[in-house]
Short mmCIF file of C-alpha atoms and ligand atoms in Angstrom, two decimals:
data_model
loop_
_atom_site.label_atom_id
_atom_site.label_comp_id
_atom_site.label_asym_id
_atom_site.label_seq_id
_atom_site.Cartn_x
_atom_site.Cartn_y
_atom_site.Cartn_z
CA UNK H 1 0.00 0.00 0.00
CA UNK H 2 1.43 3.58 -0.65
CA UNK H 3 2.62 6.31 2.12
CA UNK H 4 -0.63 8.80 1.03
CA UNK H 5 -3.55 6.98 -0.64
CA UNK H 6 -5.59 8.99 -2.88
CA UNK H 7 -9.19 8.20 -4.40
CA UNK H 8 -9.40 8.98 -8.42
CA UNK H 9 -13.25 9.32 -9.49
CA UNK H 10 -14.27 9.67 -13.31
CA UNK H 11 -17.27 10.74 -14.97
CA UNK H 12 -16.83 10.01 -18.59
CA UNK H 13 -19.99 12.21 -20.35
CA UNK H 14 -20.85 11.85 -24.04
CA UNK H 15 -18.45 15.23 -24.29
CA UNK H 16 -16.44 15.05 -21.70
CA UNK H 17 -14.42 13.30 -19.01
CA UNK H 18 -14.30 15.08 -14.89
CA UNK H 19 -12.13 13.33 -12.75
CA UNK H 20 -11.08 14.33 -9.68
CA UNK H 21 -8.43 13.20 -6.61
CA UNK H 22 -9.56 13.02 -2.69
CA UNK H 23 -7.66 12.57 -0.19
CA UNK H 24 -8.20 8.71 1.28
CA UNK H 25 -8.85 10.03 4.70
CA UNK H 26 -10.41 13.64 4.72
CA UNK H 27 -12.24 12.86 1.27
CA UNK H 28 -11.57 16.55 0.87
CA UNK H 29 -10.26 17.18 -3.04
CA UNK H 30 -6.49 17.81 -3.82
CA UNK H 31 -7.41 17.98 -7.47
CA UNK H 32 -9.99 18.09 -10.04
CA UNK H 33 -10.36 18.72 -13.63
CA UNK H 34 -12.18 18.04 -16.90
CA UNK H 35 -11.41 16.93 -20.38
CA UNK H 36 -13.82 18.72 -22.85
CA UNK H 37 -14.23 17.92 -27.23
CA UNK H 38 -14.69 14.39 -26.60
CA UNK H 39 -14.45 12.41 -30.02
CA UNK H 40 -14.03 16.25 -31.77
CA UNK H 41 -11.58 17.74 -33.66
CA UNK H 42 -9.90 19.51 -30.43
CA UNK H 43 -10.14 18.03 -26.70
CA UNK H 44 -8.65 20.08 -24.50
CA UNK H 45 -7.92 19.36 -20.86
CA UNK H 46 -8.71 21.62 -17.94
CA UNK H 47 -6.51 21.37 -14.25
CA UNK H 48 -8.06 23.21 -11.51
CA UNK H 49 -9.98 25.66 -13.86
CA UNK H 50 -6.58 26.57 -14.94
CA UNK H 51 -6.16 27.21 -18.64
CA UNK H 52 -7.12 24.29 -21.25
CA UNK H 53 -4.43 22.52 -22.53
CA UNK H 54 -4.64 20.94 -25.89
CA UNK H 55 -4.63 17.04 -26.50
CA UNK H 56 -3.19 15.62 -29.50
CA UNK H 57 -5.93 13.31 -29.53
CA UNK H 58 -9.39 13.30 -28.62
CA UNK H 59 -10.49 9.85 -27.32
CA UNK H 60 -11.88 8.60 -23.97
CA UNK H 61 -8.33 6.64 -23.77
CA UNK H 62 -6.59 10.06 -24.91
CA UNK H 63 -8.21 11.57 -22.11
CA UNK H 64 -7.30 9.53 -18.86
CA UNK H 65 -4.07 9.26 -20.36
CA UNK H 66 -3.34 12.86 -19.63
CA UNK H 67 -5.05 12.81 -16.95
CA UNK H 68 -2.98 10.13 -15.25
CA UNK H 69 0.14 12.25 -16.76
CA UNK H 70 -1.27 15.11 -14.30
CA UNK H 71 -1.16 12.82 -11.52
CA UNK H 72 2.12 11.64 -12.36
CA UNK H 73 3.44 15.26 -12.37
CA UNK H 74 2.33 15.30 -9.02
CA UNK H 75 3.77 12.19 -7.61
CA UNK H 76 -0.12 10.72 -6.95
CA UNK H 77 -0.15 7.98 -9.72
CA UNK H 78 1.22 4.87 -7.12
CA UNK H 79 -1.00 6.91 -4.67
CA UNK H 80 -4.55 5.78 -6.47
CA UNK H 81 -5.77 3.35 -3.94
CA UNK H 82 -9.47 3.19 -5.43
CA UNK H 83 -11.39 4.37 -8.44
CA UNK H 84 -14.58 5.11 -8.53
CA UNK H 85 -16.77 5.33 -11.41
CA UNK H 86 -19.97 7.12 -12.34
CA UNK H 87 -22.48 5.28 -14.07
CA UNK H 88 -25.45 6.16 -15.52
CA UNK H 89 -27.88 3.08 -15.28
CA UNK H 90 -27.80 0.09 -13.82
CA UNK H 91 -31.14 -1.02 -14.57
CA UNK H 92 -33.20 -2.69 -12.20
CA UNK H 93 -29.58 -5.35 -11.62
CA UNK H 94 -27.69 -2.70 -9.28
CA UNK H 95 -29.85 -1.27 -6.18
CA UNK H 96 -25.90 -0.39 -4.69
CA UNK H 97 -22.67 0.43 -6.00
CA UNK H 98 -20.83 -2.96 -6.74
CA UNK H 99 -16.35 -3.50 -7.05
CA UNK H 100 -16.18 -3.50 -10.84
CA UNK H 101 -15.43 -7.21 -12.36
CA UNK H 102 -15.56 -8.53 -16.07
CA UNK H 103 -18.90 -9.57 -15.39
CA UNK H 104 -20.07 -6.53 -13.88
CA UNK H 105 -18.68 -4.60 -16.78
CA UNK H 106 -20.74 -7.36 -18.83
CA UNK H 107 -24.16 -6.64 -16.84
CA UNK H 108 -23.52 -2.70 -17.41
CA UNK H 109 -23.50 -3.41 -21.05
CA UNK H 110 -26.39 -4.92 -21.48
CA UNK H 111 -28.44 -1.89 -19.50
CA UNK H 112 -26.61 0.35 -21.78
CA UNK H 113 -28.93 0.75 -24.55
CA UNK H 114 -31.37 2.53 -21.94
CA UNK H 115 -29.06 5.21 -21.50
CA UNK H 116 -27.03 5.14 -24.89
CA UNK H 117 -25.83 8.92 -24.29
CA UNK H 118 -24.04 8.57 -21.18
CA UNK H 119 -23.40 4.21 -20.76
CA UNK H 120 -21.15 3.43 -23.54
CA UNK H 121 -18.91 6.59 -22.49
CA UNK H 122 -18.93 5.36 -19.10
CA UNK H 123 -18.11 1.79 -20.27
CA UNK H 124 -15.34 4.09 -22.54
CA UNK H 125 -13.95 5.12 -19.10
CA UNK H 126 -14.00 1.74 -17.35
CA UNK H 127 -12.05 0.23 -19.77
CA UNK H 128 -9.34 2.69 -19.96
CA UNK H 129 -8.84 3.30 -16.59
CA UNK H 130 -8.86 -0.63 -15.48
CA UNK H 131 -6.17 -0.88 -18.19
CA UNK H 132 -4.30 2.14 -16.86
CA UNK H 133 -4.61 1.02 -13.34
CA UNK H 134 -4.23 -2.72 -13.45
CA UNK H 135 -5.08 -4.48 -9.56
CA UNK H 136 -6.27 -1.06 -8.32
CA UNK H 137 -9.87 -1.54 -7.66
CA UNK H 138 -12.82 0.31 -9.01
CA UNK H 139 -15.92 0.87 -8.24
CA UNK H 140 -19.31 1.20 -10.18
CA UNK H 141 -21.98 4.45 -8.62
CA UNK H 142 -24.90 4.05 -10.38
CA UNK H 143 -27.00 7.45 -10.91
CA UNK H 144 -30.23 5.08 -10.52
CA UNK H 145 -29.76 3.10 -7.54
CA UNK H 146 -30.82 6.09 -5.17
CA UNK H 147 -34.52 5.33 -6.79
CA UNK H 148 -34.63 1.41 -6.22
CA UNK H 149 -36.97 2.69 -3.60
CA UNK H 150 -39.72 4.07 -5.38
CA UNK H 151 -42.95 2.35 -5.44
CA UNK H 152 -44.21 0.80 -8.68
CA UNK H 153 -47.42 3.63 -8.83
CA UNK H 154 -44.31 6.10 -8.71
CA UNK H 155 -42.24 4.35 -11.46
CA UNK H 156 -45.15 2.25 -13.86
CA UNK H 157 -45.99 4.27 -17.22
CA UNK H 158 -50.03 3.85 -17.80
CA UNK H 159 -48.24 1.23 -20.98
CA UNK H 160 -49.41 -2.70 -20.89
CA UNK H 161 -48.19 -4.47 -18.03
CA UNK H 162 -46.70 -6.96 -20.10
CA UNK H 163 -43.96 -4.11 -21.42
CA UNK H 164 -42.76 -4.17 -17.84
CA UNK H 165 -42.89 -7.95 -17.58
CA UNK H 166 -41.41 -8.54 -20.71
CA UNK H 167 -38.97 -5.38 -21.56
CA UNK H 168 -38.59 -4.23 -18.42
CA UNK H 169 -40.31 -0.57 -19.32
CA UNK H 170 -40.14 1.17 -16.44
CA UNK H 171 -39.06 4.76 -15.15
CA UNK H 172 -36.21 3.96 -12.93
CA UNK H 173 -34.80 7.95 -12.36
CA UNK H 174 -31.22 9.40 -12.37
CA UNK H 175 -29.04 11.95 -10.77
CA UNK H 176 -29.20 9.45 -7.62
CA UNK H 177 -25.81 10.25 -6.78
CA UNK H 178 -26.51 14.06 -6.13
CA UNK H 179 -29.92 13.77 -4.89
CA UNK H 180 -28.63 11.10 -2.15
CA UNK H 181 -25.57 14.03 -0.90
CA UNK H 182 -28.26 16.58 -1.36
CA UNK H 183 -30.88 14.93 1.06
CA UNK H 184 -28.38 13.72 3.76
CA UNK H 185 -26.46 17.53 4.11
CA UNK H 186 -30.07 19.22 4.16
CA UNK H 187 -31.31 16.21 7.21
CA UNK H 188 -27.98 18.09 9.08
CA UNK H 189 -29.02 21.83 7.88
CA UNK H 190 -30.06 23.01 11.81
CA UNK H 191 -33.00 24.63 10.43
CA UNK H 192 -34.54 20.73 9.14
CA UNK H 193 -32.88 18.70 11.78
CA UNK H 194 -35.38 16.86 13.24
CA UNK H 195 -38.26 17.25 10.78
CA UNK H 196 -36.78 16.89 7.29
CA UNK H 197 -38.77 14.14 6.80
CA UNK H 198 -40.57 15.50 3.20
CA UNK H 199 -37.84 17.15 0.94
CA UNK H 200 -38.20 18.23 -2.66
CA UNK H 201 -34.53 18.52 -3.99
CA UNK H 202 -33.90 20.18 -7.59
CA UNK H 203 -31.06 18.68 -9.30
CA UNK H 204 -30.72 21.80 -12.54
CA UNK H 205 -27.59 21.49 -14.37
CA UNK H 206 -27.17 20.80 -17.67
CA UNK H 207 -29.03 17.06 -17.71
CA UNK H 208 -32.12 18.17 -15.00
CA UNK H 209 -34.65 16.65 -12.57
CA UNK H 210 -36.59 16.88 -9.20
CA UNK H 211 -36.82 14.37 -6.56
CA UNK H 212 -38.79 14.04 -3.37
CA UNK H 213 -37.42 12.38 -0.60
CA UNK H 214 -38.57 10.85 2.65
CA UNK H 215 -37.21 10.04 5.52
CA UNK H 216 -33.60 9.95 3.24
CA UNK H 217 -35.39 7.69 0.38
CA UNK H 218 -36.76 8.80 -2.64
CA UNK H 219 -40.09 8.27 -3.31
CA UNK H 220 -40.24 9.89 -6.85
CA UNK H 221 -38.36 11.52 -9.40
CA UNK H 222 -38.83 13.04 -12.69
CA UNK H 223 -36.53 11.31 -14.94
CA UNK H 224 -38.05 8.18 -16.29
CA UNK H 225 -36.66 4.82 -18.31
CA UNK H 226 -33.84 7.28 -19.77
CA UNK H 227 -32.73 10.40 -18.85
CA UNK H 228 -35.34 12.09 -21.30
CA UNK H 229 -38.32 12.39 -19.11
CA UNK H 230 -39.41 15.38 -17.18
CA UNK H 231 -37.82 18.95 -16.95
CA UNK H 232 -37.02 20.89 -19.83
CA UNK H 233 -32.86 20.80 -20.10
CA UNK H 234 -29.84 22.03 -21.87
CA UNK H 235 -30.39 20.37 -24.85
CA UNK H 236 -32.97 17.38 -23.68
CA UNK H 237 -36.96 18.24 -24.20
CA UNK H 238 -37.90 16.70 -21.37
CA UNK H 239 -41.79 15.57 -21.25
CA UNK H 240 -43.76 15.52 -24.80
CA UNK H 241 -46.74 14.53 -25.58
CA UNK H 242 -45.63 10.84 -27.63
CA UNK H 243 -48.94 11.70 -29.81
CA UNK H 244 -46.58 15.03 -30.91
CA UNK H 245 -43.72 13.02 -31.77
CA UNK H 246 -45.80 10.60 -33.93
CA UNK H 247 -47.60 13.46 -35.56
CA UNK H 248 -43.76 14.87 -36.18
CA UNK H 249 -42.96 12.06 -37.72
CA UNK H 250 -45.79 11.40 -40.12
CA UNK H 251 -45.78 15.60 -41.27
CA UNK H 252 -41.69 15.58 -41.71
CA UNK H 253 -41.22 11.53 -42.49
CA UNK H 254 -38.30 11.58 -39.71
CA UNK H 255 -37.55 8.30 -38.28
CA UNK H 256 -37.86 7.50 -34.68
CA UNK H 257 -33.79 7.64 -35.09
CA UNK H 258 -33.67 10.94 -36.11
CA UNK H 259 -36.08 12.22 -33.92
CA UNK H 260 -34.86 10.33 -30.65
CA UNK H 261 -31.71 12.65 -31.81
CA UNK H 262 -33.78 16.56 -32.18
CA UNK H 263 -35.25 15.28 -28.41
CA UNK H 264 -31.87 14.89 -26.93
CA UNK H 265 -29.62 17.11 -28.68
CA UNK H 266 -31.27 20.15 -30.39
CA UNK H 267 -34.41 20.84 -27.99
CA UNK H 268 -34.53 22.45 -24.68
CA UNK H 269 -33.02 25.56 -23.80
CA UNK H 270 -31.33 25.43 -26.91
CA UNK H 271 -33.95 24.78 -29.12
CA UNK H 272 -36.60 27.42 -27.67
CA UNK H 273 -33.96 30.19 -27.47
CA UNK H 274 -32.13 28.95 -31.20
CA UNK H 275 -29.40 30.70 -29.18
CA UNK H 276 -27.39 28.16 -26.35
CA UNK H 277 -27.90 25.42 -23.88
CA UNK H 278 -26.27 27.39 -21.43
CA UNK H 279 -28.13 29.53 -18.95
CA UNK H 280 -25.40 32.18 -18.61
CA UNK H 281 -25.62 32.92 -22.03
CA UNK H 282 -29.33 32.71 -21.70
CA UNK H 283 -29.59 34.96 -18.92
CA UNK H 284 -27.41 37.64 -20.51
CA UNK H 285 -29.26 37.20 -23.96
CA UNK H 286 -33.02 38.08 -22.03
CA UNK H 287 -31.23 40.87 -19.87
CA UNK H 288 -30.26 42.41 -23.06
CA UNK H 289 -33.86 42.45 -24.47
CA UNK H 290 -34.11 39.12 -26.40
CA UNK H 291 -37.52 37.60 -26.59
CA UNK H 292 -36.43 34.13 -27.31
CA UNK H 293 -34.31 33.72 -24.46
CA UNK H 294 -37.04 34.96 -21.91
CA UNK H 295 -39.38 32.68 -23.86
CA UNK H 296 -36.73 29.67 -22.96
CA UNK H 297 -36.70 30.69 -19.49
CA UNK H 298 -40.06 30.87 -18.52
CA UNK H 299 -40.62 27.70 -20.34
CA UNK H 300 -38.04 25.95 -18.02
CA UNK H 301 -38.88 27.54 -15.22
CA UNK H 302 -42.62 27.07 -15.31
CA UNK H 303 -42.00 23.38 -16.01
CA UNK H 304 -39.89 22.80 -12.92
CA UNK H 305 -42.18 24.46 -10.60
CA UNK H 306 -44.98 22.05 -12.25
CA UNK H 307 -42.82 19.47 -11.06
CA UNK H 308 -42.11 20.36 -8.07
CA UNK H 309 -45.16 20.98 -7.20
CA UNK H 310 -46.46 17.28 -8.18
CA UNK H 311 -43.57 15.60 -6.67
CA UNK H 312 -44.54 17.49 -3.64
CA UNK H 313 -47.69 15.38 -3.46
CA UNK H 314 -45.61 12.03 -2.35
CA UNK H 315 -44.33 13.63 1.03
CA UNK H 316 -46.15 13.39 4.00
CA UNK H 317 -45.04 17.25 4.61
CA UNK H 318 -43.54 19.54 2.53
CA UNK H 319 -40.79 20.82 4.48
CA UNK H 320 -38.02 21.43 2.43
CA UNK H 321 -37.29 22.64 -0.78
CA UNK H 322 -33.57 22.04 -1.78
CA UNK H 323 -31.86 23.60 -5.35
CA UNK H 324 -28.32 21.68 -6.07
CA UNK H 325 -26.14 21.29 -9.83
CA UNK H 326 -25.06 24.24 -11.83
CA UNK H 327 -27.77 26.13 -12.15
CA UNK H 328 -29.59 25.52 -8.72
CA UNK H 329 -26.29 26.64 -7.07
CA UNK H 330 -25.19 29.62 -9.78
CA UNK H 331 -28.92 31.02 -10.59
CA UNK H 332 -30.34 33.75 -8.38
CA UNK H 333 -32.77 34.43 -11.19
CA UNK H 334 -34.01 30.66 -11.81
CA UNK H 335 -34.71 29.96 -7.94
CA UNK H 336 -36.37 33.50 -7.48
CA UNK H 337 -38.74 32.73 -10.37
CA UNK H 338 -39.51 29.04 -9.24
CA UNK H 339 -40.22 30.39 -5.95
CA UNK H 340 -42.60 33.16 -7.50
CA UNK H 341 -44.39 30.08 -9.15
CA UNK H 342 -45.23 27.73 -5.73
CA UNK H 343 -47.23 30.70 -3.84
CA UNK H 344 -50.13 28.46 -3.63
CA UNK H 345 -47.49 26.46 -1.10
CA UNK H 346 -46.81 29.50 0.68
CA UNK H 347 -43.20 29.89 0.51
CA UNK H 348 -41.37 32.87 0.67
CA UNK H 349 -38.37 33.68 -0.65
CA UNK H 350 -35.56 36.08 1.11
CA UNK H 351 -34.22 37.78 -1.76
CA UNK H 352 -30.74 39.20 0.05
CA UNK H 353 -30.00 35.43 0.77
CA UNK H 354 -31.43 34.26 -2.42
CA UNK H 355 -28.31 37.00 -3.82
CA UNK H 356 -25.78 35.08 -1.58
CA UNK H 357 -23.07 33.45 -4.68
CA UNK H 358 -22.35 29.80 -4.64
CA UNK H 359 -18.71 30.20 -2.74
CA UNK H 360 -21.02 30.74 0.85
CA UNK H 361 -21.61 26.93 0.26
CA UNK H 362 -25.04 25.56 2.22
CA UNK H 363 -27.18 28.45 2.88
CA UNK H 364 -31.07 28.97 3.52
CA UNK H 365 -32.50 31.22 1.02
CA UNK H 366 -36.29 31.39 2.42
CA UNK H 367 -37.93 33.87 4.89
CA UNK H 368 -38.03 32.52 8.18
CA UNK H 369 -42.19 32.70 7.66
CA UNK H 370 -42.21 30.72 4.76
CA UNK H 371 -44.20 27.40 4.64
CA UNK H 372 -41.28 25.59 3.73
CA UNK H 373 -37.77 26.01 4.10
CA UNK H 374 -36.01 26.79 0.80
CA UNK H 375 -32.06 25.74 0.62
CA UNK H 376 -29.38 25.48 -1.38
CA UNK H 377 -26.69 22.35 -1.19
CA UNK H 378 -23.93 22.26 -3.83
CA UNK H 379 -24.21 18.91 -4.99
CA UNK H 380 -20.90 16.88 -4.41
CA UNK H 381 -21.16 13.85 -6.62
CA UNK H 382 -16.85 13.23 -6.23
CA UNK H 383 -17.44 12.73 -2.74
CA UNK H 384 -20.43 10.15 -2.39
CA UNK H 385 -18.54 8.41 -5.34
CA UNK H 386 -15.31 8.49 -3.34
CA UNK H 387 -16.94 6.88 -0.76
CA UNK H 388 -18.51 4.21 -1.92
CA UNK H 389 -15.03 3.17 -3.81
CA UNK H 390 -13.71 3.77 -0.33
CA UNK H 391 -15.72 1.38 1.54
CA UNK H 392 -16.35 -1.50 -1.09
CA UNK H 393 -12.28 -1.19 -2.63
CA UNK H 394 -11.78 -1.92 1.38
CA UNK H 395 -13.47 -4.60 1.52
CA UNK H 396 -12.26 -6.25 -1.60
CA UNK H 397 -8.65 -5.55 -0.77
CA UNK H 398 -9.61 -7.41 3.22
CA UNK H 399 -10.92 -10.08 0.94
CA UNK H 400 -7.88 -10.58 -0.88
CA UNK H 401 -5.87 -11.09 2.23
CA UNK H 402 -8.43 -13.06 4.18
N1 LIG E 501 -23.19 31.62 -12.48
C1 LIG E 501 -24.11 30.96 -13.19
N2 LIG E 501 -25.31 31.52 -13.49
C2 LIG E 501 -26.23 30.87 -14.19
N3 LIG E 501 -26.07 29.62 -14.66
C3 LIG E 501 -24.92 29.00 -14.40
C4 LIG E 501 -23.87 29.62 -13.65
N4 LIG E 501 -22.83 28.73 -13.55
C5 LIG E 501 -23.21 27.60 -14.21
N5 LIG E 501 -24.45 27.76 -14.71
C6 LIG E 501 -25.20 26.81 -15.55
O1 LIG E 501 -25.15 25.49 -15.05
C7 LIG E 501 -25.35 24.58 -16.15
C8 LIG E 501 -24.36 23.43 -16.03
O2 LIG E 501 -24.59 22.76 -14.84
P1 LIG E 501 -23.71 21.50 -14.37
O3 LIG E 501 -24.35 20.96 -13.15
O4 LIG E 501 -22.29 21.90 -14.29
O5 LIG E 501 -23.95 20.55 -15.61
P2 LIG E 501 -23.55 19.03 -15.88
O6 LIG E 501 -24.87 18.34 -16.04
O7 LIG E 501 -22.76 19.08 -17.13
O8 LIG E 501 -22.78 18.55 -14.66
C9 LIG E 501 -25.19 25.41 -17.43
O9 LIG E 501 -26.45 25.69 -17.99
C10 LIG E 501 -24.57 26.68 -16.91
O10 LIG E 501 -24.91 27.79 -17.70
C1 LIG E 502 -28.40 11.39 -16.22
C2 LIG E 502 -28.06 12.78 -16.61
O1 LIG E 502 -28.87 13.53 -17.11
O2 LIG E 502 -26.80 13.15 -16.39
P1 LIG E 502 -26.14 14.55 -16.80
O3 LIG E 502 -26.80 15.59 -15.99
O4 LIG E 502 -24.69 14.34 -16.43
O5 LIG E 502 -26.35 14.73 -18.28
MG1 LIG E 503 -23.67 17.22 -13.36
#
């Protein structure tokens, strides 16, 4: 074993590769990064939000070879006593994070057509890194396995029961990872402890969705079979009507291929603005008197507060309201309009904390005579993933010598 083990945790996107470093003990990062341009013409790698390096190449195995080049420049490569790996789905096989074996890998696969977009770059990841890091073990984190808990009202579509019997059609939710950090900081916020037994927790980045939680499990989510359904999103529609989509299809003869591709990639924030997926661009675009990008932002925002507001009808209370990702942390303008949408719940929102940036970390952003305490919890998917490689590389490694 090495004089100062590290953790190394990957999340290979469809675009991009973050990794990051943790110290063994504290958990607490030493060093994180992204590769960006994924299968491009120009992948670039970016240290500590330092400047972006070029790569000479641009695949998945391009990428974690640089990045285990930074490590190396820092003396951490023999340090990597665990990996851990974010996965997408894992179906209705993994309920838990599992030590990552050929057959493991092998299960993974076949889920992966149910989340084609973000699977088969994890699996891209996997590979590399279990080739780079041969007898160091890794770790799968599935994104579903916070949901195994939801009850089959909460995850059956109104399809044939056979579909589920047969195929396995289902809504099985994602974002797990996040959504399980989110709910156990806000059960320690002072202002829950005690009573945070109905959350609603708002996972809005650039892949989006709600989740209520009780009593630390969820109970419902808005993502479905893949991570299509529910809130508008960068580029992802989120819910449509299927009867659309077959009209669609029938007026511009696009297959179900080509569409499955416009609902993914070209809808959302970017395709109601015809401007960017990105909110920062979005929010500057509106302030500057463009009608498209207000029109994309009220669209998003009125959808989430929709959802919220159902998911809110699983808890036995409502008694917190939590925002987490990259826009739930970054957006002053996204929760204050959210908030303006769930009067009927009588929340109140305290616009001088609402202002508060992101570096403040935890912070409550509602009045203190609002119905419901509104919150928001930087997400920290590195460190649940961390420790889950922690705790089941442990046990492998006890194993070995047992
Ligand atoms: N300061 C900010 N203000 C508004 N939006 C922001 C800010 N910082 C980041 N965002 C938005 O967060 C989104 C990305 O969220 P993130 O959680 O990082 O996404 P991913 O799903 O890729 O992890 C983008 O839409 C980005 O514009
Ligand atoms: C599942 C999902 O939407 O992930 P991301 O937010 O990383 O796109
Ligand atoms: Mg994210």
């Amino acid at each position: 074993m090495n004089e100062y083990p590290v953790i190394l945790t990957i999340n290979c996107g469809s675009s991009s590769v973050k990794f990051s470093v943790l110290d063994e003990i504290s958990m607490e990062p030493l060093l994180t990064g992204i590769c960006e341009g994924i299968n491009t013409e120009s992948a670039s790698l970016i240290v500590n939000n330092g400047e972006p390096v070029r790569l000479a190449h641009s695949d998945y195995e391009d990428a974690l070879a640089a990045i285990a080049l930074e490590l190396e420049k820092r003396d951490l490569i023999k340090c990597v006593a665990y990996i851990g790996h974010r996965i997408a789905h894992g179906g209705a096989i993994f309920g838990e994070s599992v030590l990552l074996t050929d057959d493991v890998v092998e299960q993974i696969r076949e889920v992966s057509p149910l989340a084609p977009l973000h699977n088969y770059a994890n699996l891209s990841g996997v590979a590399s890194a279990r080739q780079r890091f041969p007898g160091v073990p890794q770790v799968a984190v599935f994104d579903t396995s916070f949901h195994q808990t939801i009850s089959p009202e909460a995850y059956l579509y109104g399809l044939p029961y056979r579909y589920f019997e047969e195929y396995g059609v289902r809504r099985y939710g994602f974002h797990g990872t996040s959504h399980r950090y989110v709910s156990i900081q806000a059960a320690e916020l002072p202002e829950l402890k005690g009573a945070a037994s109905g959350l609603v927790i708002a996972h809005l980045g650039n892949g989006a969705s709600v989740c209520a939680v009780v009593e630390g499990e969820s109970v419902d989510t808005s993502m479905g079979m893949t991570p299509l359904e529910g809130l508008i999103m960068g580029t992802r529609c989120g819910d449509v009507d299927f009867g659309a989509m077959v009209w669609l299809a029938r007026q511009t003869g696009q297959s179900l291929d080509d569409l499955e591709q416009v609902a993914n990639t070209e809808s959302g924030l970017l395709g109601l603005s015809g401007i960017s997926s990105d909110l920062r661009v979005l929010e500057k675009a509106w302030r500057s008197g463009d009608g498209r990008a207000q029109l994309a932002i009220d669209t998003f925002v009125h959808r989430i507060a929709r959802t919220i507001g159902g998911h809110a009808t699983s808890l036995p209370h409502f008694d917190g309201l939590i925002f987490t990702g990259g826009i739930g942390e970054n957006s002053a303008l996204i929760r204050s309009l959210v908030i303006k949408h769930l009067r009927v719940f009588g929340i109140e929102l305290d616009e001088e904390k609402n202002a508060q940036p992101n570096s403040g970390g935890e912070r409550v952003i509602s009045t203190e005579g609002s119905a419901v305490l509104c919150a928001v919890i930087p997400t920290n998917e590195e460190k649940m993933i961390a420790l889950d490689a922690r705790q089941l590389g442990k046990a492998s490694r006890l194993a070995e010598f047992a």
